[in-house]
Coordinates of C-alpha atoms and ligand atoms in Angstrom, one line a residue:
X1 CA 0.4 0.5 0.1
X2 CA 1.3 3.6 -0.8
X3 CA 1.5 5.9 1.4
X4 CA 0.4 9.6 0.0
X5 CA 2.1 12.8 2.1
X6 CA -0.6 15.0 3.5
X7 CA 0.7 18.7 3.1
X8 CA -1.3 21.4 4.6
X9 CA -3.1 24.0 3.1
X10 CA -1.4 27.1 2.8
X11 CA -4.1 28.9 4.8
X12 CA -3.9 26.2 7.5
X13 CA 0.2 26.4 7.6
X14 CA 0.0 30.6 8.2
X15 CA -3.1 29.5 10.9
X16 CA -0.8 27.4 12.8
X17 CA 2.0 29.5 12.3
X18 CA 0.2 32.0 13.6
X19 CA -0.5 29.9 16.6
X20 CA 2.6 28.9 17.2
X21 CA 4.4 32.6 17.4
X22 CA 1.0 34.0 19.5
X23 CA 2.3 35.6 22.5
X24 CA 2.0 34.0 25.8
X25 CA 0.4 37.8 27.0
X26 CA -2.2 39.9 24.7
X27 CA 0.8 43.0 25.4
X28 CA 4.9 42.5 26.3
X29 CA 6.3 43.0 29.6
X30 CA 7.7 45.8 29.8
X31 CA 8.1 47.6 33.0
X32 CA 6.2 50.3 31.6
X33 CA 3.3 47.9 31.0
X34 CA 3.7 46.3 34.4
X35 CA 3.8 50.2 35.7
X36 CA 0.5 51.5 33.4
X37 CA -1.4 48.2 34.7
X38 CA -0.2 48.8 38.7
X39 CA -1.9 52.7 37.9
X40 CA -4.7 50.8 36.6
X41 CA -5.4 48.4 40.0
X42 CA -4.7 51.2 42.0
X43 CA -8.1 52.9 40.0
X44 CA -10.6 50.2 40.3
X45 CA -9.4 48.9 43.5
X46 CA -8.8 52.2 45.4
X47 CA -9.6 55.1 43.8
X48 CA -12.8 54.7 42.0
X49 CA -14.5 53.1 45.5
X50 CA -13.2 55.5 47.8
X51 CA -14.3 58.5 45.7
X52 CA -18.5 56.5 44.8
X53 CA -17.8 56.3 49.0
X54 CA -16.8 60.1 49.7
X55 CA -19.8 61.7 47.6
X56 CA -22.8 58.9 48.6
X57 CA -21.3 60.8 52.4
X58 CA -21.6 64.2 51.4
X59 CA -24.8 63.8 49.8
X60 CA -27.0 61.5 51.6
X61 CA -24.9 60.8 55.0
X62 CA -23.9 64.4 56.3
X63 CA -26.8 65.6 55.3
X64 CA -28.5 63.5 57.6
X65 CA -25.8 63.1 60.4
X66 CA -26.2 67.4 60.1
X67 CA -30.1 67.0 60.5
X68 CA -29.7 65.1 63.9
X69 CA -26.9 67.7 65.2
X70 CA -24.9 64.5 65.6
X71 CA -20.8 66.3 65.3
X72 CA -19.2 63.7 67.2
X73 CA -19.9 60.9 64.3
X74 CA -19.5 62.6 61.3
X75 CA -15.8 63.9 61.9
X76 CA -15.5 60.7 62.7
X77 CA -16.9 59.0 59.2
X78 CA -14.5 62.7 57.8
X79 CA -11.1 60.9 59.8
X80 CA -12.0 57.5 58.0
X81 CA -12.5 58.7 54.5
X82 CA -9.1 60.9 55.0
X83 CA -7.6 57.9 56.4
X84 CA -8.4 55.7 54.1
X85 CA -7.1 57.7 50.9
X86 CA -3.5 58.0 53.4
X87 CA -3.5 54.2 53.2
X88 CA -4.4 53.6 49.9
X89 CA -1.5 56.1 48.3
X90 CA 1.4 55.3 50.6
X91 CA -0.2 51.3 49.8
X92 CA 0.2 51.9 46.4
X93 CA 4.0 53.8 46.3
X94 CA 4.9 50.8 48.7
X95 CA 4.2 48.5 45.7
X96 CA 4.8 51.2 42.8
X97 CA 8.6 50.8 44.5
X98 CA 8.4 46.8 45.3
X99 CA 7.7 46.2 41.8
X100 CA 10.2 48.4 40.4
X101 CA 12.5 47.0 42.4
X102 CA 11.0 43.8 41.3
X103 CA 11.0 44.4 37.2
X104 CA 14.6 45.5 37.9
X105 CA 15.9 41.8 38.9
X106 CA 13.7 40.7 36.4
X107 CA 15.7 42.4 34.3
X108 CA 18.8 41.4 35.2
X109 CA 18.9 37.8 35.8
X110 CA 16.9 37.8 31.9
X111 CA 20.5 39.1 31.2
X112 CA 22.8 36.9 33.2
X113 CA 20.3 34.6 31.4
X114 CA 20.9 35.2 28.2
X115 CA 24.8 35.6 29.1
X116 CA 24.8 32.1 29.8
X117 CA 23.3 30.4 27.0
X118 CA 24.8 32.8 25.0
X119 CA 28.5 30.9 26.6
X120 CA 27.0 27.7 26.6
X121 CA 26.5 28.2 22.9
X122 CA 29.3 29.7 21.6
X123 CA 31.4 27.1 24.2
X124 CA 30.7 24.6 22.4
X125 CA 31.1 25.0 18.7
X126 CA 35.3 25.8 19.6
X127 CA 37.9 23.3 20.9
X128 CA 40.6 25.6 20.5
X129 CA 41.7 26.3 24.3
X130 CA 42.8 29.9 23.6
X131 CA 39.0 30.2 22.1
X132 CA 37.7 29.1 25.2
X133 CA 39.4 30.2 27.5
X134 CA 38.8 34.3 26.6
X135 CA 35.5 33.1 25.7
X136 CA 34.7 32.1 29.2
X137 CA 36.7 34.8 31.0
X138 CA 34.5 37.6 28.8
X139 CA 31.6 36.1 29.8
X140 CA 32.6 35.8 33.4
X141 CA 33.6 39.0 34.3
X142 CA 30.5 40.1 32.2
X143 CA 28.7 38.3 34.0
X144 CA 28.9 38.8 37.2
X145 CA 29.8 42.5 36.6
X146 CA 32.8 42.1 37.2
X147 CA 36.1 44.5 36.3
X148 CA 38.9 42.4 35.5
X149 CA 39.8 38.2 35.7
X150 CA 41.9 35.7 35.4
X151 CA 42.5 31.7 34.7
X152 CA 44.8 29.8 35.4
X153 CA 45.2 26.4 34.8
X154 CA 47.1 23.4 36.4
X155 CA 50.2 21.8 34.3
X156 CA 52.3 19.2 35.5
X157 CA 52.0 20.5 39.3
X158 CA 52.6 23.8 38.7
X159 CA 49.4 26.7 38.1
X160 CA 49.6 28.8 34.9
X161 CA 48.4 32.1 33.7
X162 CA 46.5 31.3 30.6
X163 CA 44.1 33.8 30.2
X164 CA 44.1 37.6 31.6
X165 CA 41.1 39.9 31.6
X166 CA 41.2 43.9 31.9
X167 CA 44.3 45.3 34.1
X168 CA 45.4 42.7 37.0
X169 CA 48.3 43.4 38.8
X170 CA 51.1 41.1 39.4
X171 CA 49.0 38.5 36.9
X172 CA 50.2 37.7 32.8
X173 CA 50.1 35.6 30.6
X174 CA 52.2 32.7 31.2
X175 CA 53.0 33.9 34.9
X176 CA 53.5 30.3 36.7
X177 CA 53.1 30.2 40.6
X178 CA 53.3 26.3 42.6
X179 CA 50.2 24.9 44.0
X180 CA 51.4 24.6 47.6
X181 CA 52.2 28.1 49.0
X182 CA 50.1 30.0 46.2
X183 CA 47.5 32.3 47.1
X184 CA 45.2 29.5 45.3
X185 CA 46.3 26.8 47.7
X186 CA 43.3 26.4 49.1
X187 CA 40.4 27.1 46.1
X188 CA 42.9 24.5 44.3
X189 CA 43.4 21.3 47.1
X190 CA 39.5 21.8 49.2
X191 CA 38.3 23.2 45.8
X192 CA 36.8 26.2 48.2
X193 CA 34.9 29.1 46.7
X194 CA 36.4 32.7 48.0
X195 CA 34.6 35.3 47.9
X196 CA 35.9 38.6 49.6
X197 CA 35.0 42.2 49.2
X198 CA 37.2 45.0 50.8
X199 CA 34.4 47.1 52.2
X200 CA 31.7 45.2 53.8
X201 CA 27.8 46.0 54.0
X202 CA 28.2 47.4 57.6
X203 CA 31.0 50.0 55.5
X204 CA 34.1 48.4 57.5
X205 CA 37.0 47.9 55.4
X206 CA 38.8 44.3 55.6
X207 CA 41.8 43.0 55.3
X208 CA 42.6 39.2 53.0
X209 CA 41.4 36.2 55.5
X210 CA 45.0 35.0 55.8
X211 CA 43.8 31.0 56.5
X212 CA 41.7 31.2 53.7
X213 CA 44.0 33.3 50.7
X214 CA 47.4 33.0 51.7
X215 CA 48.2 36.3 52.8
X216 CA 50.3 37.4 49.9
X217 CA 50.4 41.4 50.3
X218 CA 51.8 41.5 46.5
X219 CA 49.0 39.9 45.4
X220 CA 45.7 41.8 47.0
X221 CA 46.9 45.4 47.3
X222 CA 45.2 48.1 47.1
X223 CA 44.1 47.2 43.4
X224 CA 41.8 44.7 44.1
X225 CA 38.4 46.1 46.4
X226 CA 36.4 42.6 45.7
X227 CA 37.1 39.5 44.5
X228 CA 35.9 35.9 43.8
X229 CA 37.8 32.7 43.0
X230 CA 36.3 29.2 42.2
X231 CA 38.0 26.0 41.4
X232 CA 37.6 24.4 37.7
X233 CA 36.0 20.9 38.7
X234 CA 36.1 17.9 36.2
X235 CA 36.0 14.9 37.7
X236 CA 36.7 16.0 40.9
X237 CA 39.9 17.0 40.4
X238 CA 40.7 21.1 40.0
X239 CA 41.5 21.3 36.6
X240 CA 42.7 25.5 37.2
X241 CA 40.9 28.4 38.6
X242 CA 38.9 31.2 37.9
X243 CA 39.0 34.8 39.0
X244 CA 36.8 38.4 38.7
X245 CA 38.1 41.6 40.7
X246 CA 35.9 44.7 41.5
X247 CA 32.3 45.1 41.4
X248 CA 31.4 47.3 38.6
X249 CA 29.4 49.5 41.5
X250 CA 30.0 50.1 45.4
X251 CA 28.5 46.7 45.8
X252 CA 31.1 43.6 46.2
X253 CA 30.4 40.0 44.9
X254 CA 27.5 38.2 46.6
X255 CA 25.4 34.6 47.2
X256 CA 24.0 35.0 43.2
X257 CA 27.0 36.2 41.6
X258 CA 28.9 32.5 43.2
X259 CA 26.3 30.9 41.9
X260 CA 26.1 32.2 38.6
X261 CA 29.9 31.8 38.5
X262 CA 29.8 28.0 39.9
X263 CA 27.8 27.5 36.7
X264 CA 29.6 29.0 33.9
X265 CA 32.7 27.3 35.6
X266 CA 30.9 23.4 34.7
X267 CA 30.9 24.4 31.6
X268 CA 33.7 25.4 31.3
X269 CA 35.5 22.8 32.9
X270 CA 33.9 20.5 30.4
X271 CA 34.9 22.3 27.3
X272 CA 38.3 23.1 28.3
X273 CA 39.0 19.0 28.7
X274 CA 37.5 18.9 25.5
X275 CA 39.6 21.2 24.3
X276 CA 42.6 19.6 25.6
X277 CA 41.5 15.8 24.6
X278 CA 41.1 17.6 21.1
X279 CA 44.8 18.9 21.5
X280 CA 46.2 15.5 22.1
X281 CA 44.2 13.6 19.3
X282 CA 46.0 16.3 16.7
X283 CA 49.4 16.0 18.1
X284 CA 48.7 12.4 18.3
X285 CA 47.0 12.1 14.4
X286 CA 50.3 14.4 13.1
X287 CA 53.1 13.3 15.4
X288 CA 51.9 9.4 13.8
X289 CA 51.3 10.9 10.1
X290 CA 55.1 12.0 10.5
X291 CA 56.4 9.0 11.6
X292 CA 54.5 6.2 8.6
X293 CA 55.8 9.1 6.0
X294 CA 59.3 9.0 7.4
X295 CA 59.2 4.9 7.2
X296 CA 57.6 5.2 3.3
X297 CA 60.7 7.6 2.4
X298 CA 62.9 5.4 3.3
X299 CA 60.9 2.0 1.9
X300 CA 59.3 3.5 -1.0
X301 CA 60.8 6.3 -2.4
X302 CA 63.2 9.0 -1.3
X303 CA 64.8 11.3 1.4
X304 CA 62.0 14.5 0.6
X305 CA 60.0 13.6 -2.0
X306 CA 57.0 13.0 0.1
X307 CA 57.3 16.3 2.0
X308 CA 58.2 18.2 -1.9
X309 CA 55.1 16.4 -3.8
X310 CA 52.5 18.0 -1.1
X311 CA 53.9 20.7 -1.3
X312 CA 53.5 21.5 -5.2
X313 CA 49.9 20.5 -4.2
X314 CA 49.7 23.2 -1.7
X315 CA 51.3 25.3 -4.5
X316 CA 48.6 24.1 -7.0
X317 CA 46.0 24.5 -5.1
X318 CA 46.0 28.0 -3.6
X319 CA 46.1 28.9 -7.9
X320 CA 42.9 27.3 -8.1
X321 CA 41.2 28.8 -4.9
X322 CA 40.3 25.1 -3.6
X323 CA 38.4 24.8 -1.2
X324 CA 39.9 24.7 2.2
X325 CA 39.0 21.2 3.3
X326 CA 39.9 20.1 -0.6
X327 CA 42.9 21.6 0.1
X328 CA 43.6 20.0 3.8
X329 CA 42.4 16.5 2.4
X330 CA 45.3 17.3 -0.3
X331 CA 47.9 17.2 1.6
X332 CA 47.3 14.5 3.3
X333 CA 46.4 12.0 0.1
X334 CA 50.1 13.9 -1.2
X335 CA 51.7 12.8 1.5
X336 CA 49.8 9.4 1.4
X337 CA 49.7 8.3 -2.0
X338 CA 51.8 5.7 -1.7
X339 CA 50.9 4.0 1.0
X340 CA 50.0 0.7 -0.9
X341 CA 53.5 0.3 -1.8
X342 CA 54.6 -1.0 1.5
X343 CA 52.2 -4.4 0.6
X344 CA 54.3 -4.6 -2.1
X345 CA 57.1 -7.5 -2.2
X346 CA 60.4 -4.5 -3.0
X347 CA 61.2 -7.4 -5.7
X348 CA 57.7 -7.2 -6.6
X349 CA 57.8 -3.6 -7.8
X350 CA 60.0 -3.5 -11.0
X351 CA 56.9 -5.8 -11.9
X352 CA 54.7 -3.4 -13.9
X353 CA 51.9 -5.6 -12.8
X354 CA 52.3 -5.8 -9.2
X355 CA 53.5 -1.9 -8.8
X356 CA 50.2 -1.1 -10.6
X357 CA 48.0 -2.8 -7.7
X358 CA 49.5 0.7 -4.8
X359 CA 47.3 2.8 -5.4
X360 CA 44.4 0.5 -4.9
X361 CA 45.9 -1.4 -2.0
X362 CA 46.7 2.6 -1.0
X363 CA 43.0 3.5 -1.0
X364 CA 41.9 0.2 1.2
X365 CA 44.8 0.9 4.0
X366 CA 43.2 4.3 4.3
X367 CA 39.7 3.7 4.1
X368 CA 38.8 2.8 7.6
X369 CA 39.9 5.9 8.7
X370 CA 37.1 7.8 9.2
X371 CA 38.7 11.2 9.3
X372 CA 40.5 9.9 5.6
X373 CA 37.9 8.8 3.9
X374 CA 37.6 11.8 1.3
X375 CA 41.1 10.9 0.7
X376 CA 41.0 7.4 -0.5
X377 CA 39.3 8.5 -4.1
X378 CA 42.2 10.7 -4.4
X379 CA 45.3 7.7 -3.4
X380 CA 43.1 4.8 -5.4
X381 CA 43.1 6.7 -9.1
X382 CA 46.9 9.1 -8.8
X383 CA 47.8 7.3 -11.9
X384 CA 44.5 7.7 -14.1
X385 CA 45.5 9.2 -17.5
X386 CA 43.4 12.0 -19.1
X387 CA 43.4 10.4 -21.6
X388 CA 41.9 7.3 -19.6
X389 CA 45.0 4.8 -20.5
X390 CA 45.6 5.1 -16.5
X391 CA 44.5 2.3 -14.1
X392 CA 43.3 1.2 -11.9
X393 CA 40.2 2.3 -13.3
X394 CA 40.7 3.9 -16.7
X395 CA 38.9 7.2 -15.2
X396 CA 39.5 10.0 -18.1
X397 CA 39.0 13.9 -18.1
X398 CA 37.3 15.9 -14.8
X399 CA 36.2 11.7 -13.5
X400 CA 39.3 11.6 -12.2
X401 CA 39.5 13.9 -8.6
X402 CA 40.9 17.4 -8.9
X403 CA 43.5 16.2 -6.0
X404 CA 44.5 12.8 -8.3
X405 CA 44.7 14.9 -11.6
X406 CA 47.3 17.3 -9.3
X407 CA 49.3 14.1 -7.4
X408 CA 50.0 12.8 -10.9
X409 CA 51.5 15.7 -12.3
X410 CA 53.5 17.3 -9.4
X411 CA 55.0 13.3 -8.4
X412 CA 55.7 13.3 -11.8
X413 CA 57.8 16.2 -11.4
X414 CA 59.9 15.1 -8.7
X415 CA 59.9 11.7 -9.7
X416 CA 62.3 12.5 -12.7
X417 CA 64.1 15.6 -11.3
X418 CA 65.4 13.4 -9.0
X419 CA 69.1 11.8 -9.5
X420 CA 67.6 8.4 -7.1
X421 CA 64.9 7.6 -9.6
X422 CA 64.8 5.1 -11.8
X423 CA 63.6 7.4 -14.6
X424 CA 67.0 9.1 -15.0
X425 CA 67.9 13.5 -13.5
X426 CA 66.6 16.2 -16.0
X427 CA 67.3 19.7 -15.6
X428 CA 63.9 21.7 -14.1
X429 CA 63.7 23.0 -17.5
X430 CA 64.2 19.6 -19.6
X431 CA 60.9 17.9 -17.6
X432 CA 58.9 21.5 -17.6
X433 CA 59.0 20.5 -21.3
X434 CA 58.1 16.6 -20.4
X435 CA 55.2 17.9 -18.8
X436 CA 54.0 19.9 -21.3
X437 CA 54.5 17.5 -24.3
X438 CA 52.2 15.2 -22.3
X439 CA 49.4 17.2 -21.4
X440 CA 46.6 16.4 -22.6
X441 CA 47.5 12.6 -23.0
X442 CA 48.7 12.1 -19.7
X443 CA 48.2 15.3 -17.6
X444 CA 45.7 17.3 -17.1
X445 CA 46.7 20.9 -19.1
X446 CA 44.8 23.1 -17.0
X447 CA 46.9 21.9 -13.9
X448 CA 50.3 21.2 -16.2
X449 CA 50.0 25.4 -16.6
X450 CA 48.7 26.2 -13.4
X451 CA 52.3 24.0 -12.2
X452 CA 54.4 25.2 -15.0
X453 CA 53.6 29.3 -13.6
X454 CA 54.2 28.5 -10.1
X455 CA 57.7 26.9 -11.4
X456 CA 58.3 30.0 -13.1
X457 CA 57.3 32.1 -10.2
X458 CA 60.0 30.1 -7.8
X459 CA 62.6 30.2 -10.5
X460 CA 62.3 34.2 -10.8
X461 CA 61.8 34.3 -6.6
Ligands
LIG1 FE1 52.2 5.9 -6.8

């Protein structure tokens, strides 16, 4: 049975969209709207009943009391009316004051939440540690309205200052402190969160608590009026500290600031560890590749061949304005294009049928490596000729991946000009003429033109 797709009509879609976008309240909850509403409510529940009561008293109650000559009751009634007016007005003024405070606090909380969401989003979109640390510190100081701050990370038992925002005396990027005996010893070892405000709520001037922060006068000098410092924790271990100084305005840091910074620190610690993990992976991949390339140059090529091919490929891909991802793939493919030769016995490499297996073997070797999944077609086809006379699949012209066409040209040039190869050594000019002669048959003429231009530019330099 065929399932039929149904699409809502345009009109229905509009209605659905309007429904989804309809605000929760008919009017937006701005401070102006809230003030207007509270005035309206004040009129309805206080002013209108009071005016009505005053009018009715004036019209009926006071004439009745006058007719009875009862002044005491009349004075009492007038007093009650005046008292009610005062109470209503005071009630209104107090509720306005509290309402304004609430609105202000809500606005502040909204801004802080927006900053937290923004920073969480931003941290998850990058793996570069320097960018992450900068983002954490800038967001942290902005979030709790500090003037400056620092991030120290724990490396080899010491604390290294990795990021500074604003001006922070004695705290320069790269500054190294031993954990033990440093001002942050308790923050790291006991995971204490420390808040310090030089001027307390009572106006008293505090000195830094020596029991918590180590007493370092040069560290907490007169330029530091308030400070909050907390550990960055990952897997129950303090991997560093985040500190923010000098709350803007007269107030110092409080519990709300502490909670906000704690939320940021959780996200920050995860992002820092992810970035370190990515760095380690990257470092491992680069060094493993270097080991592989030098093993290949020892066994199946000659010293410098693979790096030469990669370098020339880079020049050509830049001239052709290939996208960065394609340039990267070409670079790795150029370094690994003959990896299949490692699986062919040295004695068989002079037999054409055996030698010609190396692109397919190399491609199969690379296939399981997911980060290089786009380079195995380049390796597979790097011996295809432009006119379809190459191997292994006799592809023609633009059927051959562009990376493979580039490597084919560059590899030939490096082989022709190297004295260790069986082809014999040609001068640069002779090799260029040979490439030109084969343009359109073995090689892509467009790439030959670009490569010859590159070689001429290099010669002129
Ligand atoms: Fe090859």
